[in-house]
Amino acid sequence: MRRREFLFAGAAIVTKPGVHYGFPRVVRAANGDLLLFYRIGNSHAYDHSSVAMRRSTDEGASWEAERVLFTDPDPARSAHNPVAIVTATGRVILWVSRFRFTPLPHKREAGAWAWSDDHGASWTPFRTFDGDGSRSSYYMTDVIRTQDGLLGCMATFPPSGIGNCYAVLWHSADGVKWAVRADLTAPAANRGDEVALLETGAGEILCLLRTRRAGGVYPKGLSVFASKDGGRTWKEGENLYGQLGVTLQRPFLTRLSSQAVLLTGRDVDRKEVVAYVSRDNAQTFGEKRVMDSYAKDGAYTSCVVLKNGDVLVVYYADRAGELASLRVERMRVAGAI
């Protein structure tokens, strides 16, 4: 195992008794600032909630005051799962999923999006991302910049928002107009869920899919899919359980160099926040690091590479007297930069 240095662990960014802070997403704006998006509520998902943003101008050493960007006008619906990307032109795009938690049955309704052209200072009004009545495009689970634009994967449901989930790839050349590029999984298979995306070469995309199957019984590991044509067609590979030894949920991939890649996420069986390193461009992963643990809810991660080569890992975890708080670890992976 190669030497790694972990500079500090578990430091709280946002914490308050009786408040559940979760689902962080951090990106670097074109002006160099770090923008951190997250959900504010009082449960994992079953409450009327908001999505907020904090800014750091000093590489995550401190964070400016919280700004609430979106609160669902429907008190029976939760604002959930913020996911952001910064385009080549500097536009910051933010997606938010909308979960109807009452009355039963729960519904995954079409998600909303907005954007900022001034590094997060001001935002357009939120609007529905996909108005196609034949489906409910609920949750943009990851989106990346590629050589031909932007590629994102949406957890998608029937129009009712109830039933099987499937994963749909969306593409945009400019971040303005979006179109379906492919179905990663079939609706009948009920295998749609959160993914991590990574461009591994010219036109080559890796997709790690959180395992899911019909009936709510989740198999061990992490499903692997690969595309050699920019996400138009996909081939499923070997499950990563043999390499990781965990059932990894909400995977997140961060490129450190041409060959080094960081994989972070939630070990659902042990209730731990974990990280792995690949030295061969995401072909294999090892060097496991347990960053933290949680009791009931936590461990979704998001990462950004800092200017000095360190990696800022933001996640959420519950502690004594807390529902959940946003926490951070600053990591240095030896030989990766």
JSON list of N, CA and C in Angstrom, two decimals, residues 198 200 206 253-263 276-282 284-285 336:
[
{"chain": "A", "resi": 198, "resn": "LEU", "atom": "N", "xyz": [-17.16, 9.07, -15.41]},
{"chain": "A", "resi": 198, "resn": "LEU", "atom": "CA", "xyz": [-15.78, 9.50, -15.62]},
{"chain": "A", "resi": 198, "resn": "LEU", "atom": "C", "xyz": [-15.41, 9.27, -17.07]},
{"chain": "A", "resi": 200, "resn": "THR", "atom": "N", "xyz": [-12.64, 8.32, -19.40]},
{"chain": "A", "resi": 200, "resn": "THR", "atom": "CA", "xyz": [-11.36, 7.63, -19.23]},
{"chain": "A", "resi": 200, "resn": "THR", "atom": "C", "xyz": [-10.47, 7.72, -20.46]},
{"chain": "A", "resi": 206, "resn": "LEU", "atom": "N", "xyz": [-16.74, 5.75, -18.28]},
{"chain": "A", "resi": 206, "resn": "LEU", "atom": "CA", "xyz": [-16.98, 4.75, -17.24]},
{"chain": "A", "resi": 206, "resn": "LEU", "atom": "C", "xyz": [-18.16, 5.20, -16.42]},
{"chain": "A", "resi": 253, "resn": "LEU", "atom": "N", "xyz": [-16.63, 9.74, -8.33]},
{"chain": "A", "resi": 253, "resn": "LEU", "atom": "CA", "xyz": [-15.31, 9.61, -8.94]},
{"chain": "A", "resi": 253, "resn": "LEU", "atom": "C", "xyz": [-14.67, 10.98, -9.12]},
{"chain": "A", "resi": 254, "resn": "THR", "atom": "N", "xyz": [-13.39, 11.08, -8.76]},
{"chain": "A", "resi": 254, "resn": "THR", "atom": "CA", "xyz": [-12.64, 12.33, -8.90]},
{"chain": "A", "resi": 254, "resn": "THR", "atom": "C", "xyz": [-11.31, 12.04, -9.57]},
{"chain": "A", "resi": 255, "resn": "ARG", "atom": "N", "xyz": [-11.06, 12.69, -10.70]},
{"chain": "A", "resi": 255, "resn": "ARG", "atom": "CA", "xyz": [-9.78, 12.49, -11.38]},
{"chain": "A", "resi": 255, "resn": "ARG", "atom": "C", "xyz": [-8.70, 13.31, -10.70]},
{"chain": "A", "resi": 256, "resn": "LEU", "atom": "N", "xyz": [-7.59, 12.62, -10.36]},
{"chain": "A", "resi": 256, "resn": "LEU", "atom": "CA", "xyz": [-6.45, 13.27, -9.72]},
{"chain": "A", "resi": 256, "resn": "LEU", "atom": "C", "xyz": [-5.32, 13.54, -10.71]},
{"chain": "A", "resi": 257, "resn": "SER", "atom": "N", "xyz": [-5.16, 12.67, -11.71]},
{"chain": "A", "resi": 257, "resn": "SER", "atom": "CA", "xyz": [-4.13, 12.81, -12.74]},
{"chain": "A", "resi": 257, "resn": "SER", "atom": "C", "xyz": [-4.55, 11.96, -13.92]},
{"chain": "A", "resi": 258, "resn": "SER", "atom": "N", "xyz": [-3.68, 11.82, -14.91]},
{"chain": "A", "resi": 258, "resn": "SER", "atom": "CA", "xyz": [-4.04, 11.02, -16.08]},
{"chain": "A", "resi": 258, "resn": "SER", "atom": "C", "xyz": [-4.31, 9.57, -15.73]},
{"chain": "A", "resi": 259, "resn": "GLN", "atom": "N", "xyz": [-3.73, 9.07, -14.63]},
{"chain": "A", "resi": 259, "resn": "GLN", "atom": "CA", "xyz": [-3.92, 7.68, -14.25]},
{"chain": "A", "resi": 259, "resn": "GLN", "atom": "C", "xyz": [-4.56, 7.50, -12.88]},
{"chain": "A", "resi": 260, "resn": "ALA", "atom": "N", "xyz": [-4.46, 8.48, -12.00]},
{"chain": "A", "resi": 260, "resn": "ALA", "atom": "CA", "xyz": [-4.96, 8.34, -10.63]},
{"chain": "A", "resi": 260, "resn": "ALA", "atom": "C", "xyz": [-6.40, 8.86, -10.53]},
{"chain": "A", "resi": 261, "resn": "VAL", "atom": "N", "xyz": [-7.26, 8.06, -9.90]},
{"chain": "A", "resi": 261, "resn": "VAL", "atom": "CA", "xyz": [-8.68, 8.39, -9.72]},
{"chain": "A", "resi": 261, "resn": "VAL", "atom": "C", "xyz": [-9.08, 8.03, -8.30]},
{"chain": "A", "resi": 262, "resn": "LEU", "atom": "N", "xyz": [-9.82, 8.91, -7.66]},
{"chain": "A", "resi": 262, "resn": "LEU", "atom": "CA", "xyz": [-10.33, 8.67, -6.32]},
{"chain": "A", "resi": 262, "resn": "LEU", "atom": "C", "xyz": [-11.80, 8.26, -6.40]},
{"chain": "A", "resi": 263, "resn": "LEU", "atom": "N", "xyz": [-12.16, 7.20, -5.68]},
{"chain": "A", "resi": 263, "resn": "LEU", "atom": "CA", "xyz": [-13.54, 6.73, -5.58]},
{"chain": "A", "resi": 263, "resn": "LEU", "atom": "C", "xyz": [-13.97, 6.84, -4.12]},
{"chain": "A", "resi": 276, "resn": "TYR", "atom": "N", "xyz": [-11.28, 4.97, -2.00]},
{"chain": "A", "resi": 276, "resn": "TYR", "atom": "CA", "xyz": [-10.37, 4.06, -2.67]},
{"chain": "A", "resi": 276, "resn": "TYR", "atom": "C", "xyz": [-9.60, 4.84, -3.73]},
{"chain": "A", "resi": 277, "resn": "VAL", "atom": "N", "xyz": [-8.41, 4.35, -4.08]},
{"chain": "A", "resi": 277, "resn": "VAL", "atom": "CA", "xyz": [-7.58, 4.99, -5.09]},
{"chain": "A", "resi": 277, "resn": "VAL", "atom": "C", "xyz": [-7.34, 4.01, -6.24]},
{"chain": "A", "resi": 278, "resn": "SER", "atom": "N", "xyz": [-7.44, 4.51, -7.45]},
{"chain": "A", "resi": 278, "resn": "SER", "atom": "CA", "xyz": [-7.02, 3.76, -8.64]},
{"chain": "A", "resi": 278, "resn": "SER", "atom": "C", "xyz": [-5.76, 4.40, -9.20]},
{"chain": "A", "resi": 279, "resn": "ARG", "atom": "N", "xyz": [-4.80, 3.57, -9.56]},
{"chain": "A", "resi": 279, "resn": "ARG", "atom": "CA", "xyz": [-3.55, 4.04, -10.18]},
{"chain": "A", "resi": 279, "resn": "ARG", "atom": "C", "xyz": [-3.49, 3.69, -11.65]},
{"chain": "A", "resi": 280, "resn": "ASP", "atom": "N", "xyz": [-4.56, 3.09, -12.19]},
{"chain": "A", "resi": 280, "resn": "ASP", "atom": "CA", "xyz": [-4.55, 2.64, -13.58]},
{"chain": "A", "resi": 280, "resn": "ASP", "atom": "C", "xyz": [-5.78, 3.14, -14.34]},
{"chain": "A", "resi": 281, "resn": "ASN", "atom": "N", "xyz": [-6.13, 4.42, -14.12]},
{"chain": "A", "resi": 281, "resn": "ASN", "atom": "CA", "xyz": [-7.20, 5.08, -14.85]},
{"chain": "A", "resi": 281, "resn": "ASN", "atom": "C", "xyz": [-8.54, 4.38, -14.64]},
{"chain": "A", "resi": 282, "resn": "ALA", "atom": "N", "xyz": [-8.82, 4.04, -13.39]},
{"chain": "A", "resi": 282, "resn": "ALA", "atom": "CA", "xyz": [-10.12, 3.50, -12.97]},
{"chain": "A", "resi": 282, "resn": "ALA", "atom": "C", "xyz": [-10.39, 2.09, -13.45]},
{"chain": "A", "resi": 284, "resn": "THR", "atom": "N", "xyz": [-8.81, -0.60, -11.80]},
{"chain": "A", "resi": 284, "resn": "THR", "atom": "CA", "xyz": [-8.86, -1.29, -10.52]},
{"chain": "A", "resi": 284, "resn": "THR", "atom": "C", "xyz": [-8.74, -0.27, -9.39]},
{"chain": "A", "resi": 285, "resn": "PHE", "atom": "N", "xyz": [-9.28, -0.64, -8.22]},
{"chain": "A", "resi": 285, "resn": "PHE", "atom": "CA", "xyz": [-9.27, 0.26, -7.07]},
{"chain": "A", "resi": 285, "resn": "PHE", "atom": "C", "xyz": [-8.74, -0.47, -5.84]},
{"chain": "A", "resi": 336, "resn": "ALA", "atom": "N", "xyz": [-0.13, 10.95, -6.62]},
{"chain": "A", "resi": 336, "resn": "ALA", "atom": "CA", "xyz": [-1.27, 11.01, -7.54]},
{"chain": "A", "resi": 336, "resn": "ALA", "atom": "C", "xyz": [-1.27, 12.25, -8.41]}
]
